[in-house]
Amino acid sequence: MNHFEPDENFALRLDKEDPLAGFRDRFHIPDDDDTIYMDGNSLGLLSKDSEESLARVMKEWKNQAIKGWLEAKPAWFHLAETLGAMAAQLVGAEANEVVCTGTTTVNLHALVSTFYRLKGSRTKILADELNFPSDIYALKGQIKLKGLPVEDQLVLVPSQDGRILDEEKIVELMTDDITIALLPSVLYRSGQLLDIPFLTRKAHERGILIGFDCSHSVGAVPHKFDEWEVDFAFWCSYKYMNGGPGSTAFLYVNKKHFHQEPLLAGWFGYVKEKQFDMVLDFQHAHSAGGWQISSPAVLSTAAVEGALKILLEAGIERIREKSIRLTEYLIFLKDHLLPADKYGLIIGTPREPERRGGHVALEGDENIWRIHQALKAKGVVPDFRPPNTIRIAPIALYNTYHDVWQTVLRLKDIIDNKEYEKFSEDRAAIT
Ligand SMILES: *Cc1c(COP(=O)(O)O)cnc(C)c1O
């Protein structure tokens, strides 16, 4: 348990003692010095390493053109596998179990279309009602592709409080009509981190395949996919991985499934050495690379290389340690300086650090949208998820403890001085 003090000097001392403090200079912090970026869980910042890897690829395109496919470093032809092998170290996988390809939701389709198999009376998919909407749309589409009615076939684990999921409840719903389960690692709104090894074990005991959407955990939380025996996983690279807006995503397939034929097939999933034989029978690679569909989006992947370099250099265990300390500190300051009875804000994120991802959800009353507007006007960049949640994500690689302290102090000013009253209740498009 960490010990904290609420004064500014304590924040500055924590920064002085921070072993990862040096990484902040490797990033471009947007706007002016007074801006505090707390939205790295939506869009991670650009690092100088990513800027460099992207510039290098532009130069390779300029100077090498078609030759870049084999002669660029790394060669574009192998880019997806090369970056997959780097990312494998972050998630406890072997090099060929991860590939950098596609986009998050497309990867979901690629994986689920392979692993969603009807086995007698086992026809249903298990997911949860707090899941990211895109995942649910995709699962409904997958069910319709099987010619089955969505209403009966998609089982959504309910949440008691609209914030968190009870893992025991999830297991209760792993009944013998479920063939596959797809759950998030970290819930995007509340920040709850699910117990992946426990859920995987329980699913397997019941003959259910299980996959995870790890968009909100990779880059912030260590994973041990092989040790946990997760069947498959996928995640985006633009949140805690800092790979750039809409950058190429990742997928993991446990090697025990390499023999399965990828059904959303495409030529980049072909056995690498023979891809250019151009024969019409699909021979899939026996690796995660088999689930690629198209040519790698080289420009959208280029920045991911620099981002991975930083993550590996900092080390995911150290990143997690600092991330927990940052969110602990944020919760401490909120409890001390903004008590719920006076300020109307409550913490929606589990208080046990091992049940939390990288952000803290602050839930508010009817003023919460205007408080969010006022916070932005005061130079803090959080984000908002309806109906009532401000998400604050202090990122281990580039946020300071002083950033956290200032965020809470600015919130306090806004509420003490009713600064939010100047803002409209109308909600514009949300990012
Ligand atoms: C961010 C996020 C996505 C994003 O999907 P895209 O296809 O990359 O737009 C999907 N699922 C979850 C859980 C996310 O957090």
CSV table of N, CA and C in Angstrom, one decimal, residues 212-369:
chain,number,residue,atom,x,y,z
A,212,PHE,N,-10.3,-12.5,-25.8
A,212,PHE,CA,-10.4,-11.2,-25.1
A,212,PHE,C,-10.0,-10.0,-26.0
A,213,ASP,N,-10.8,-8.9,-25.9
A,213,ASP,CA,-10.5,-7.7,-26.5
A,213,ASP,C,-9.6,-6.9,-25.5
A,214,CYS,N,-8.3,-6.7,-25.8
A,214,CYS,CA,-7.4,-6.2,-24.9
A,214,CYS,C,-7.0,-4.7,-25.3
A,215,SER,N,-7.9,-4.0,-26.0
A,215,SER,CA,-7.6,-2.7,-26.4
A,215,SER,C,-7.3,-1.7,-25.2
A,216,HIS,N,-7.9,-2.0,-24.1
A,216,HIS,CA,-7.7,-1.1,-22.9
A,216,HIS,C,-6.7,-1.6,-21.9
A,217,SER,N,-5.9,-2.6,-22.3
A,217,SER,CA,-5.0,-3.1,-21.4
A,217,SER,C,-3.5,-3.3,-21.9
A,218,VAL,N,-3.4,-3.6,-23.2
A,218,VAL,CA,-2.0,-3.8,-23.7
A,218,VAL,C,-1.3,-2.5,-23.8
A,219,GLY,N,-0.1,-2.4,-23.2
A,219,GLY,CA,0.6,-1.2,-23.1
A,219,GLY,C,0.5,-0.6,-21.7
A,220,ALA,N,-0.5,-1.1,-20.9
A,220,ALA,CA,-0.6,-0.6,-19.6
A,220,ALA,C,-0.5,-1.7,-18.5
A,221,VAL,N,-0.9,-2.9,-18.9
A,221,VAL,CA,-1.0,-4.0,-18.0
A,221,VAL,C,-0.2,-5.2,-18.6
A,222,PRO,N,0.6,-6.0,-17.9
A,222,PRO,CA,1.2,-7.2,-18.4
A,222,PRO,C,0.2,-8.3,-18.7
A,223,HIS,N,0.4,-9.0,-19.7
A,223,HIS,CA,-0.5,-10.2,-20.0
A,223,HIS,C,0.4,-11.4,-20.1
A,224,LYS,N,-0.2,-12.6,-19.8
A,224,LYS,CA,0.6,-13.8,-20.0
A,224,LYS,C,-0.3,-14.8,-20.7
A,225,PHE,N,-0.6,-14.5,-22.0
A,225,PHE,CA,-1.5,-15.2,-22.8
A,225,PHE,C,-1.2,-16.7,-22.8
A,226,ASP,N,0.0,-17.0,-23.0
A,226,ASP,CA,0.4,-18.5,-23.1
A,226,ASP,C,0.2,-19.2,-21.8
A,227,GLU,N,0.7,-18.6,-20.8
A,227,GLU,CA,0.6,-19.2,-19.4
A,227,GLU,C,-0.9,-19.3,-19.1
A,228,TRP,N,-1.7,-18.4,-19.4
A,228,TRP,CA,-3.2,-18.4,-19.1
A,228,TRP,C,-3.9,-19.3,-20.0
A,229,GLU,N,-3.3,-19.6,-21.1
A,229,GLU,CA,-3.9,-20.5,-22.2
A,229,GLU,C,-5.1,-19.9,-22.8
A,230,VAL,N,-5.1,-18.5,-22.9
A,230,VAL,CA,-6.1,-17.8,-23.7
A,230,VAL,C,-6.2,-18.3,-25.1
A,231,ASP,N,-7.3,-18.5,-25.7
A,231,ASP,CA,-7.4,-19.0,-27.1
A,231,ASP,C,-7.0,-18.0,-28.1
A,232,PHE,N,-7.6,-16.8,-28.0
A,232,PHE,CA,-7.2,-15.7,-28.9
A,232,PHE,C,-7.4,-14.3,-28.3
A,233,ALA,N,-6.8,-13.3,-28.8
A,233,ALA,CA,-7.0,-12.0,-28.3
A,233,ALA,C,-6.7,-11.0,-29.5
A,234,PHE,N,-7.2,-9.8,-29.3
A,234,PHE,CA,-6.9,-8.7,-30.3
A,234,PHE,C,-6.9,-7.4,-29.5
A,235,TRP,N,-6.3,-6.4,-30.1
A,235,TRP,CA,-6.2,-5.1,-29.5
A,235,TRP,C,-5.8,-4.0,-30.4
A,236,CYS,N,-6.1,-2.8,-30.1
A,236,CYS,CA,-5.7,-1.7,-31.0
A,236,CYS,C,-4.4,-1.2,-30.6
A,237,SER,N,-3.7,-0.4,-31.4
A,237,SER,CA,-2.4,0.1,-31.1
A,237,SER,C,-2.3,1.6,-30.8
A,238,TYR,N,-3.5,2.2,-30.8
A,238,TYR,CA,-3.5,3.7,-30.7
A,238,TYR,C,-3.8,4.2,-29.3
A,239,LYS,N,-4.1,3.3,-28.3
A,239,LYS,CA,-4.4,3.8,-27.0
A,239,LYS,C,-3.1,3.7,-26.1
A,240,TYR,N,-3.0,2.8,-25.2
A,240,TYR,CA,-1.8,2.8,-24.4
A,240,TYR,C,-0.5,2.4,-25.1
A,241,MET,N,-0.7,2.0,-26.4
A,241,MET,CA,0.5,1.6,-27.1
A,241,MET,C,1.1,2.8,-27.9
A,242,ASN,N,0.4,3.9,-28.1
A,242,ASN,CA,0.9,5.1,-28.7
A,242,ASN,C,1.3,4.9,-30.1
A,243,GLY,N,0.6,4.1,-30.9
A,243,GLY,CA,0.9,3.8,-32.3
A,243,GLY,C,0.4,4.8,-33.3
A,244,GLY,N,-0.5,5.7,-32.9
A,244,GLY,CA,-1.0,6.7,-33.8
A,244,GLY,C,-2.4,6.5,-34.2
A,245,PRO,N,-3.2,7.6,-34.5
A,245,PRO,CA,-4.6,7.5,-34.8
A,245,PRO,C,-5.0,6.5,-35.8
A,246,GLY,N,-5.8,5.5,-35.4
A,246,GLY,CA,-6.2,4.5,-36.4
A,246,GLY,C,-5.1,3.6,-36.9
A,247,SER,N,-4.0,3.5,-36.1
A,247,SER,CA,-2.9,2.7,-36.6
A,247,SER,C,-3.2,1.2,-36.6
A,248,THR,N,-2.4,0.4,-37.2
A,248,THR,CA,-2.6,-1.0,-37.4
A,248,THR,C,-2.7,-1.7,-36.0
A,249,ALA,N,-3.6,-2.6,-35.9
A,249,ALA,CA,-3.9,-3.3,-34.7
A,249,ALA,C,-3.1,-4.6,-34.6
A,250,PHE,N,-3.4,-5.4,-33.5
A,250,PHE,CA,-2.7,-6.7,-33.3
A,250,PHE,C,-3.7,-7.8,-33.1
A,251,LEU,N,-3.3,-9.0,-33.3
A,251,LEU,CA,-4.0,-10.2,-32.9
A,251,LEU,C,-3.1,-11.3,-32.4
A,252,TYR,N,-3.6,-12.0,-31.5
A,252,TYR,CA,-2.9,-13.2,-30.9
A,252,TYR,C,-3.7,-14.4,-31.1
A,253,VAL,N,-3.0,-15.5,-31.5
A,253,VAL,CA,-3.7,-16.8,-31.6
A,253,VAL,C,-2.8,-17.8,-30.9
A,254,ASN,N,-3.4,-18.5,-29.9
A,254,ASN,CA,-2.6,-19.5,-29.2
A,254,ASN,C,-2.2,-20.6,-30.2
A,255,LYS,N,-0.9,-21.0,-30.1
A,255,LYS,CA,-0.3,-22.0,-31.1
A,255,LYS,C,-1.1,-23.3,-31.2
A,256,LYS,N,-1.8,-23.6,-30.1
A,256,LYS,CA,-2.6,-24.9,-30.2
A,256,LYS,C,-3.7,-24.8,-31.3
A,257,HIS,N,-4.0,-23.5,-31.8
A,257,HIS,CA,-5.0,-23.4,-32.9
A,257,HIS,C,-4.4,-23.1,-34.2
A,258,PHE,N,-3.1,-23.2,-34.4
A,258,PHE,CA,-2.5,-22.9,-35.6
A,258,PHE,C,-2.9,-23.7,-36.8
A,259,HIS,N,-3.4,-24.9,-36.5
A,259,HIS,CA,-3.9,-25.8,-37.6
A,259,HIS,C,-5.2,-25.4,-38.1
A,260,GLN,N,-6.0,-24.5,-37.4
A,260,GLN,CA,-7.3,-24.1,-37.8
A,260,GLN,C,-7.2,-23.2,-39.1
A,261,GLU,N,-8.1,-23.4,-40.0
A,261,GLU,CA,-8.0,-22.6,-41.2
A,261,GLU,C,-8.7,-21.2,-40.9
A,262,PRO,N,-8.0,-20.2,-41.2
A,262,PRO,CA,-8.6,-18.8,-41.0
A,262,PRO,C,-9.7,-18.6,-42.1
A,263,LEU,N,-10.9,-18.3,-41.6
A,263,LEU,CA,-12.0,-18.3,-42.6
A,263,LEU,C,-12.3,-17.0,-43.2
A,264,LEU,N,-11.8,-15.9,-42.6
A,264,LEU,CA,-11.9,-14.6,-43.3
A,264,LEU,C,-10.5,-14.5,-44.0
A,265,ALA,N,-10.4,-15.4,-45.0
A,265,ALA,CA,-9.0,-15.6,-45.6
A,265,ALA,C,-8.6,-14.5,-46.6
A,266,GLY,N,-7.3,-14.4,-46.7
A,266,GLY,CA,-6.8,-13.5,-47.7
A,266,GLY,C,-5.3,-13.9,-47.9
A,267,TRP,N,-4.8,-13.3,-49.0
A,267,TRP,CA,-3.5,-13.8,-49.5
A,267,TRP,C,-2.3,-13.5,-48.5
A,268,PHE,N,-2.4,-12.5,-47.6
A,268,PHE,CA,-1.3,-12.3,-46.7
A,268,PHE,C,-1.3,-13.3,-45.6
A,269,GLY,N,-2.3,-14.2,-45.5
A,269,GLY,CA,-2.4,-15.3,-44.5
A,269,GLY,C,-1.7,-16.5,-45.1
A,270,TYR,N,-1.3,-16.5,-46.3
A,270,TYR,CA,-0.7,-17.6,-47.0
A,270,TYR,C,0.6,-18.0,-46.4
A,271,VAL,N,1.1,-19.2,-46.5
A,271,VAL,CA,2.4,-19.6,-46.1
A,271,VAL,C,3.4,-18.7,-46.7
A,272,LYS,N,4.2,-18.0,-45.9
A,272,LYS,CA,5.0,-16.8,-46.3
A,272,LYS,C,5.9,-17.1,-47.5
A,273,GLU,N,6.5,-18.3,-47.4
A,273,GLU,CA,7.6,-18.6,-48.5
A,273,GLU,C,6.9,-18.9,-49.8
A,274,LYS,N,5.6,-19.2,-49.8
A,274,LYS,CA,5.0,-19.6,-51.1
A,274,LYS,C,3.9,-18.6,-51.5
A,275,GLN,N,3.8,-17.5,-50.8
A,275,GLN,CA,2.7,-16.6,-51.1
A,275,GLN,C,2.7,-16.2,-52.6
A,276,PHE,N,3.9,-16.0,-53.2
A,276,PHE,CA,4.0,-15.5,-54.5
A,276,PHE,C,4.0,-16.6,-55.6
A,277,ASP,N,3.7,-17.8,-55.2
A,277,ASP,CA,3.4,-18.9,-56.2
A,277,ASP,C,2.1,-18.6,-56.8
A,278,MET,N,1.2,-17.8,-56.1
A,278,MET,CA,-0.1,-17.4,-56.7
A,278,MET,C,-1.0,-18.6,-57.1
A,279,VAL,N,-1.0,-19.6,-56.3
A,279,VAL,CA,-1.9,-20.7,-56.6
A,279,VAL,C,-3.3,-20.4,-56.0
A,280,LEU,N,-4.3,-21.1,-56.5
A,280,LEU,CA,-5.6,-20.8,-56.0
A,280,LEU,C,-6.1,-21.5,-54.8
A,281,ASP,N,-5.3,-22.6,-54.4
A,281,ASP,CA,-5.7,-23.2,-53.1
A,281,ASP,C,-5.1,-22.5,-52.0
A,282,PHE,N,-5.9,-22.2,-51.0
A,282,PHE,CA,-5.4,-21.4,-49.8
A,282,PHE,C,-4.6,-22.3,-48.9
A,283,GLN,N,-3.3,-22.1,-48.7
A,283,GLN,CA,-2.5,-22.8,-47.7
A,283,GLN,C,-2.1,-21.8,-46.7
A,284,HIS,N,-2.8,-21.9,-45.5
A,284,HIS,CA,-2.6,-20.8,-44.5
A,284,HIS,C,-1.3,-21.0,-43.7
A,285,ALA,N,-0.7,-19.9,-43.3
A,285,ALA,CA,0.5,-19.9,-42.5
A,285,ALA,C,0.1,-20.6,-41.1
A,286,HIS,N,0.9,-21.4,-40.6
A,286,HIS,CA,0.6,-22.0,-39.3
A,286,HIS,C,1.3,-21.1,-38.2
A,287,SER,N,0.7,-19.9,-38.1
A,287,SER,CA,1.1,-18.9,-37.1
A,287,SER,C,0.0,-17.9,-37.1
A,288,ALA,N,0.1,-16.9,-36.1
A,288,ALA,CA,-0.9,-15.8,-36.1
A,288,ALA,C,-1.0,-15.1,-37.4
A,289,GLY,N,0.1,-15.1,-38.1
A,289,GLY,CA,0.2,-14.4,-39.4
A,289,GLY,C,-0.9,-15.0,-40.4
A,290,GLY,N,-1.3,-16.2,-40.2
A,290,GLY,CA,-2.3,-16.8,-41.0
A,290,GLY,C,-3.6,-16.1,-41.0
A,291,TRP,N,-3.9,-15.3,-40.0
A,291,TRP,CA,-5.1,-14.5,-39.9
A,291,TRP,C,-5.0,-13.1,-40.5
A,292,GLN,N,-3.9,-12.8,-41.1
A,292,GLN,CA,-3.8,-11.6,-41.9
A,292,GLN,C,-4.7,-11.8,-43.1
A,293,ILE,N,-5.2,-10.6,-43.7
A,293,ILE,CA,-6.1,-10.7,-44.9
A,293,ILE,C,-5.3,-10.1,-46.0
A,294,SER,N,-4.9,-8.8,-45.8
A,294,SER,CA,-4.4,-8.0,-46.9
A,294,SER,C,-2.9,-7.6,-46.7
A,295,SER,N,-2.4,-6.9,-47.7
A,295,SER,CA,-1.1,-6.3,-47.6
A,295,SER,C,-1.0,-5.5,-46.3
A,296,PRO,N,0.1,-5.4,-45.6
A,296,PRO,CA,0.2,-4.6,-44.5
A,296,PRO,C,0.0,-3.1,-44.9
A,297,ALA,N,-0.7,-2.3,-44.1
A,297,ALA,CA,-0.9,-0.9,-44.3
A,297,ALA,C,0.4,-0.3,-43.8
A,298,VAL,N,1.4,-0.3,-44.6
A,298,VAL,CA,2.8,0.1,-44.2
A,298,VAL,C,2.9,1.4,-43.5
A,299,LEU,N,2.2,2.4,-44.0
A,299,LEU,CA,2.3,3.8,-43.4
A,299,LEU,C,1.6,3.8,-42.1
A,300,SER,N,0.5,3.1,-42.0
A,300,SER,CA,-0.3,3.1,-40.7
A,300,SER,C,0.4,2.2,-39.7
A,301,THR,N,1.4,1.4,-40.1
A,301,THR,CA,2.1,0.5,-39.2
A,301,THR,C,3.4,1.1,-38.8
A,302,ALA,N,3.9,2.0,-39.6
A,302,ALA,CA,5.3,2.5,-39.4
A,302,ALA,C,5.5,3.1,-38.0
A,303,ALA,N,4.5,3.9,-37.5
A,303,ALA,CA,4.7,4.6,-36.3
A,303,ALA,C,4.7,3.6,-35.1
A,304,VAL,N,4.0,2.4,-35.3
A,304,VAL,CA,3.9,1.4,-34.3
A,304,VAL,C,5.3,0.9,-33.9
A,305,GLU,N,6.2,0.8,-34.8
A,305,GLU,CA,7.5,0.3,-34.5
A,305,GLU,C,8.2,1.1,-33.4
A,306,GLY,N,8.2,2.5,-33.6
A,306,GLY,CA,8.8,3.3,-32.6
A,306,GLY,C,8.1,3.2,-31.3
A,307,ALA,N,6.8,3.1,-31.3
A,307,ALA,CA,6.0,3.0,-30.1
A,307,ALA,C,6.4,1.7,-29.3
A,308,LEU,N,6.6,0.6,-30.1
A,308,LEU,CA,6.9,-0.6,-29.4
A,308,LEU,C,8.3,-0.6,-28.8
A,309,LYS,N,9.2,0.1,-29.5
A,309,LYS,CA,10.6,0.2,-29.0
A,309,LYS,C,10.6,0.8,-27.6
A,310,ILE,N,9.8,1.9,-27.5
A,310,ILE,CA,9.8,2.6,-26.2
A,310,ILE,C,9.1,1.7,-25.1
A,311,LEU,N,8.0,1.0,-25.4
A,311,LEU,CA,7.4,0.1,-24.5
A,311,LEU,C,8.3,-1.0,-24.0
A,312,LEU,N,9.1,-1.5,-24.9
A,312,LEU,CA,9.9,-2.6,-24.5
A,312,LEU,C,11.1,-2.1,-23.7
A,313,GLU,N,11.6,-0.9,-24.1
A,313,GLU,CA,12.7,-0.4,-23.3
A,313,GLU,C,12.3,0.0,-21.9
A,314,ALA,N,11.1,0.5,-21.7
A,314,ALA,CA,10.6,0.9,-20.4
A,314,ALA,C,10.3,-0.4,-19.6
A,315,GLY,N,9.8,-1.4,-20.3
A,315,GLY,CA,9.4,-2.7,-19.6
A,315,GLY,C,8.0,-2.6,-19.1
A,316,ILE,N,7.2,-3.6,-19.5
A,316,ILE,CA,5.8,-3.5,-19.1
A,316,ILE,C,5.5,-3.7,-17.6
A,317,GLU,N,6.4,-4.4,-16.9
A,317,GLU,CA,6.2,-4.5,-15.4
A,317,GLU,C,6.4,-3.2,-14.8
A,318,ARG,N,7.5,-2.4,-15.2
A,318,ARG,CA,7.7,-1.1,-14.6
A,318,ARG,C,6.6,-0.1,-15.0
A,319,ILE,N,6.1,-0.3,-16.2
A,319,ILE,CA,5.0,0.6,-16.6
A,319,ILE,C,3.8,0.4,-15.8
A,320,ARG,N,3.5,-0.9,-15.5
A,320,ARG,CA,2.3,-1.3,-14.7
A,320,ARG,C,2.5,-0.7,-13.3
A,321,GLU,N,3.7,-0.9,-12.7
A,321,GLU,CA,4.0,-0.4,-11.4
A,321,GLU,C,3.7,1.1,-11.2
A,322,LYS,N,4.2,1.9,-12.2
A,322,LYS,CA,4.0,3.3,-12.1
A,322,LYS,C,2.5,3.6,-12.4
A,323,SER,N,1.9,2.9,-13.4
A,323,SER,CA,0.5,3.2,-13.7
A,323,SER,C,-0.4,3.0,-12.5
A,324,ILE,N,-0.1,1.9,-11.7
A,324,ILE,CA,-0.9,1.7,-10.5
A,324,ILE,C,-0.7,2.8,-9.5
A,325,ARG,N,0.6,3.2,-9.4
A,325,ARG,CA,0.9,4.3,-8.4
A,325,ARG,C,0.2,5.6,-8.8
A,326,LEU,N,0.2,5.9,-10.1
A,326,LEU,CA,-0.5,7.1,-10.5
A,326,LEU,C,-2.0,7.1,-10.3
A,327,THR,N,-2.6,5.9,-10.5
A,327,THR,CA,-4.1,5.9,-10.3
A,327,THR,C,-4.4,5.8,-8.8
A,328,GLU,N,-3.5,5.1,-8.0
A,328,GLU,CA,-3.7,5.2,-6.6
A,328,GLU,C,-3.7,6.6,-6.0
A,329,TYR,N,-2.7,7.3,-6.5
A,329,TYR,CA,-2.5,8.7,-6.1
A,329,TYR,C,-3.7,9.6,-6.5
A,330,LEU,N,-4.2,9.4,-7.7
A,330,LEU,CA,-5.4,10.1,-8.2
A,330,LEU,C,-6.6,9.8,-7.3
A,331,ILE,N,-6.8,8.5,-6.9
A,331,ILE,CA,-7.9,8.2,-6.1
A,331,ILE,C,-7.7,8.8,-4.7
A,332,PHE,N,-6.5,8.7,-4.2
A,332,PHE,CA,-6.2,9.3,-2.9
A,332,PHE,C,-6.5,10.8,-2.9
A,333,LEU,N,-6.1,11.5,-3.9
A,333,LEU,CA,-6.3,13.0,-3.9
A,333,LEU,C,-7.8,13.3,-4.0
A,334,LYS,N,-8.5,12.5,-4.8
A,334,LYS,CA,-9.9,12.7,-5.0
A,334,LYS,C,-10.6,12.5,-3.7
A,335,ASP,N,-10.3,11.4,-2.9
A,335,ASP,CA,-10.9,11.2,-1.6
A,335,ASP,C,-10.6,12.3,-0.6
A,336,HIS,N,-9.4,12.8,-0.7
A,336,HIS,CA,-9.0,13.8,0.3
A,336,HIS,C,-9.5,15.2,0.0
A,337,LEU,N,-9.4,15.6,-1.3
A,337,LEU,CA,-9.7,17.0,-1.7
A,337,LEU,C,-11.1,17.1,-2.2
A,338,LEU,N,-11.7,16.1,-2.7
A,338,LEU,CA,-13.0,16.2,-3.3
A,338,LEU,C,-13.9,15.1,-2.7
A,339,PRO,N,-14.2,15.2,-1.4
A,339,PRO,CA,-15.1,14.1,-0.8
A,339,PRO,C,-16.4,14.1,-1.5
A,340,ALA,N,-16.9,12.9,-1.7
A,340,ALA,CA,-18.2,12.7,-2.4
A,340,ALA,C,-19.3,13.5,-1.9
A,341,ASP,N,-19.5,13.6,-0.6
A,341,ASP,CA,-20.7,14.2,-0.1
A,341,ASP,C,-20.7,15.7,-0.4
A,342,LYS,N,-19.5,16.3,-0.5
A,342,LYS,CA,-19.5,17.8,-0.8
A,342,LYS,C,-19.4,18.1,-2.3
A,343,TYR,N,-18.7,17.2,-3.1
A,343,TYR,CA,-18.4,17.5,-4.5
A,343,TYR,C,-19.2,16.7,-5.5
A,344,GLY,N,-19.9,15.7,-5.0
A,344,GLY,CA,-20.8,14.9,-5.9
A,344,GLY,C,-20.1,14.1,-6.9
A,345,LEU,N,-18.8,13.8,-6.7
A,345,LEU,CA,-18.1,12.9,-7.6
A,345,LEU,C,-17.7,11.6,-6.9
A,346,ILE,N,-17.9,10.5,-7.6
A,346,ILE,CA,-17.5,9.2,-7.0
A,346,ILE,C,-16.6,8.5,-7.9
A,347,ILE,N,-15.8,7.6,-7.3
A,347,ILE,CA,-14.9,6.8,-8.1
A,347,ILE,C,-15.6,5.6,-8.6
A,348,GLY,N,-15.7,5.4,-10.0
A,348,GLY,CA,-16.5,4.3,-10.5
A,348,GLY,C,-15.6,3.1,-10.8
A,349,THR,N,-14.3,3.2,-10.5
A,349,THR,CA,-13.3,2.2,-10.8
A,349,THR,C,-13.0,1.4,-9.6
A,350,PRO,N,-12.8,0.0,-9.7
A,350,PRO,CA,-12.5,-0.7,-8.5
A,350,PRO,C,-11.3,-0.2,-7.8
A,351,ARG,N,-11.4,-0.2,-6.5
A,351,ARG,CA,-10.3,0.4,-5.7
A,351,ARG,C,-9.1,-0.6,-5.5
A,352,GLU,N,-9.3,-1.8,-5.7
A,352,GLU,CA,-8.2,-2.8,-5.6
A,352,GLU,C,-7.3,-2.6,-6.9
A,353,PRO,N,-6.1,-2.3,-6.7
A,353,PRO,CA,-5.2,-2.0,-7.9
A,353,PRO,C,-5.2,-3.2,-8.9
A,354,GLU,N,-5.3,-4.4,-8.4
A,354,GLU,CA,-5.2,-5.6,-9.3
A,354,GLU,C,-6.5,-5.8,-10.1
A,355,ARG,N,-7.5,-5.0,-9.8
A,355,ARG,CA,-8.8,-5.1,-10.6
A,355,ARG,C,-9.0,-3.9,-11.4
A,356,ARG,N,-7.9,-3.1,-11.7
A,356,ARG,CA,-8.0,-1.9,-12.4
A,356,ARG,C,-7.0,-1.8,-13.6
A,357,GLY,N,-7.5,-1.2,-14.7
A,357,GLY,CA,-6.6,-1.0,-15.8
A,357,GLY,C,-5.8,0.3,-15.6
A,358,GLY,N,-5.7,1.1,-16.6
A,358,GLY,CA,-4.9,2.3,-16.5
A,358,GLY,C,-5.6,3.6,-16.3
A,359,HIS,N,-6.9,3.6,-16.2
A,359,HIS,CA,-7.6,4.9,-16.0
A,359,HIS,C,-8.5,4.8,-14.8
A,360,VAL,N,-8.9,6.0,-14.4
A,360,VAL,CA,-9.9,6.1,-13.3
A,360,VAL,C,-11.2,6.8,-13.8
A,361,ALA,N,-12.3,6.2,-13.5
A,361,ALA,CA,-13.6,6.8,-13.9
A,361,ALA,C,-14.2,7.6,-12.8
A,362,LEU,N,-14.4,8.9,-13.0
A,362,LEU,CA,-15.1,9.8,-12.1
A,362,LEU,C,-16.5,9.9,-12.5
A,363,GLU,N,-17.4,9.5,-11.7
A,363,GLU,CA,-18.8,9.6,-12.0
A,363,GLU,C,-19.4,10.8,-11.3
A,364,GLY,N,-20.3,11.6,-12.0
A,364,GLY,CA,-20.8,12.8,-11.3
A,364,GLY,C,-22.3,12.8,-11.4
A,365,ASP,N,-22.8,14.0,-10.9
A,365,ASP,CA,-24.3,14.2,-10.9
A,365,ASP,C,-24.6,15.0,-12.2
A,366,GLU,N,-25.7,15.7,-12.1
A,366,GLU,CA,-26.3,16.4,-13.3
A,366,GLU,C,-25.3,17.4,-13.9
A,367,ASN,N,-24.3,17.8,-13.1
A,367,ASN,CA,-23.4,18.8,-13.6
A,367,ASN,C,-22.2,18.3,-14.3
A,368,ILE,N,-22.1,16.9,-14.4
A,368,ILE,CA,-20.8,16.3,-14.8
A,368,ILE,C,-20.4,16.7,-16.2
A,369,TRP,N,-21.3,16.8,-17.1
A,369,TRP,CA,-20.9,17.2,-18.5
A,369,TRP,C,-20.3,18.6,-18.5
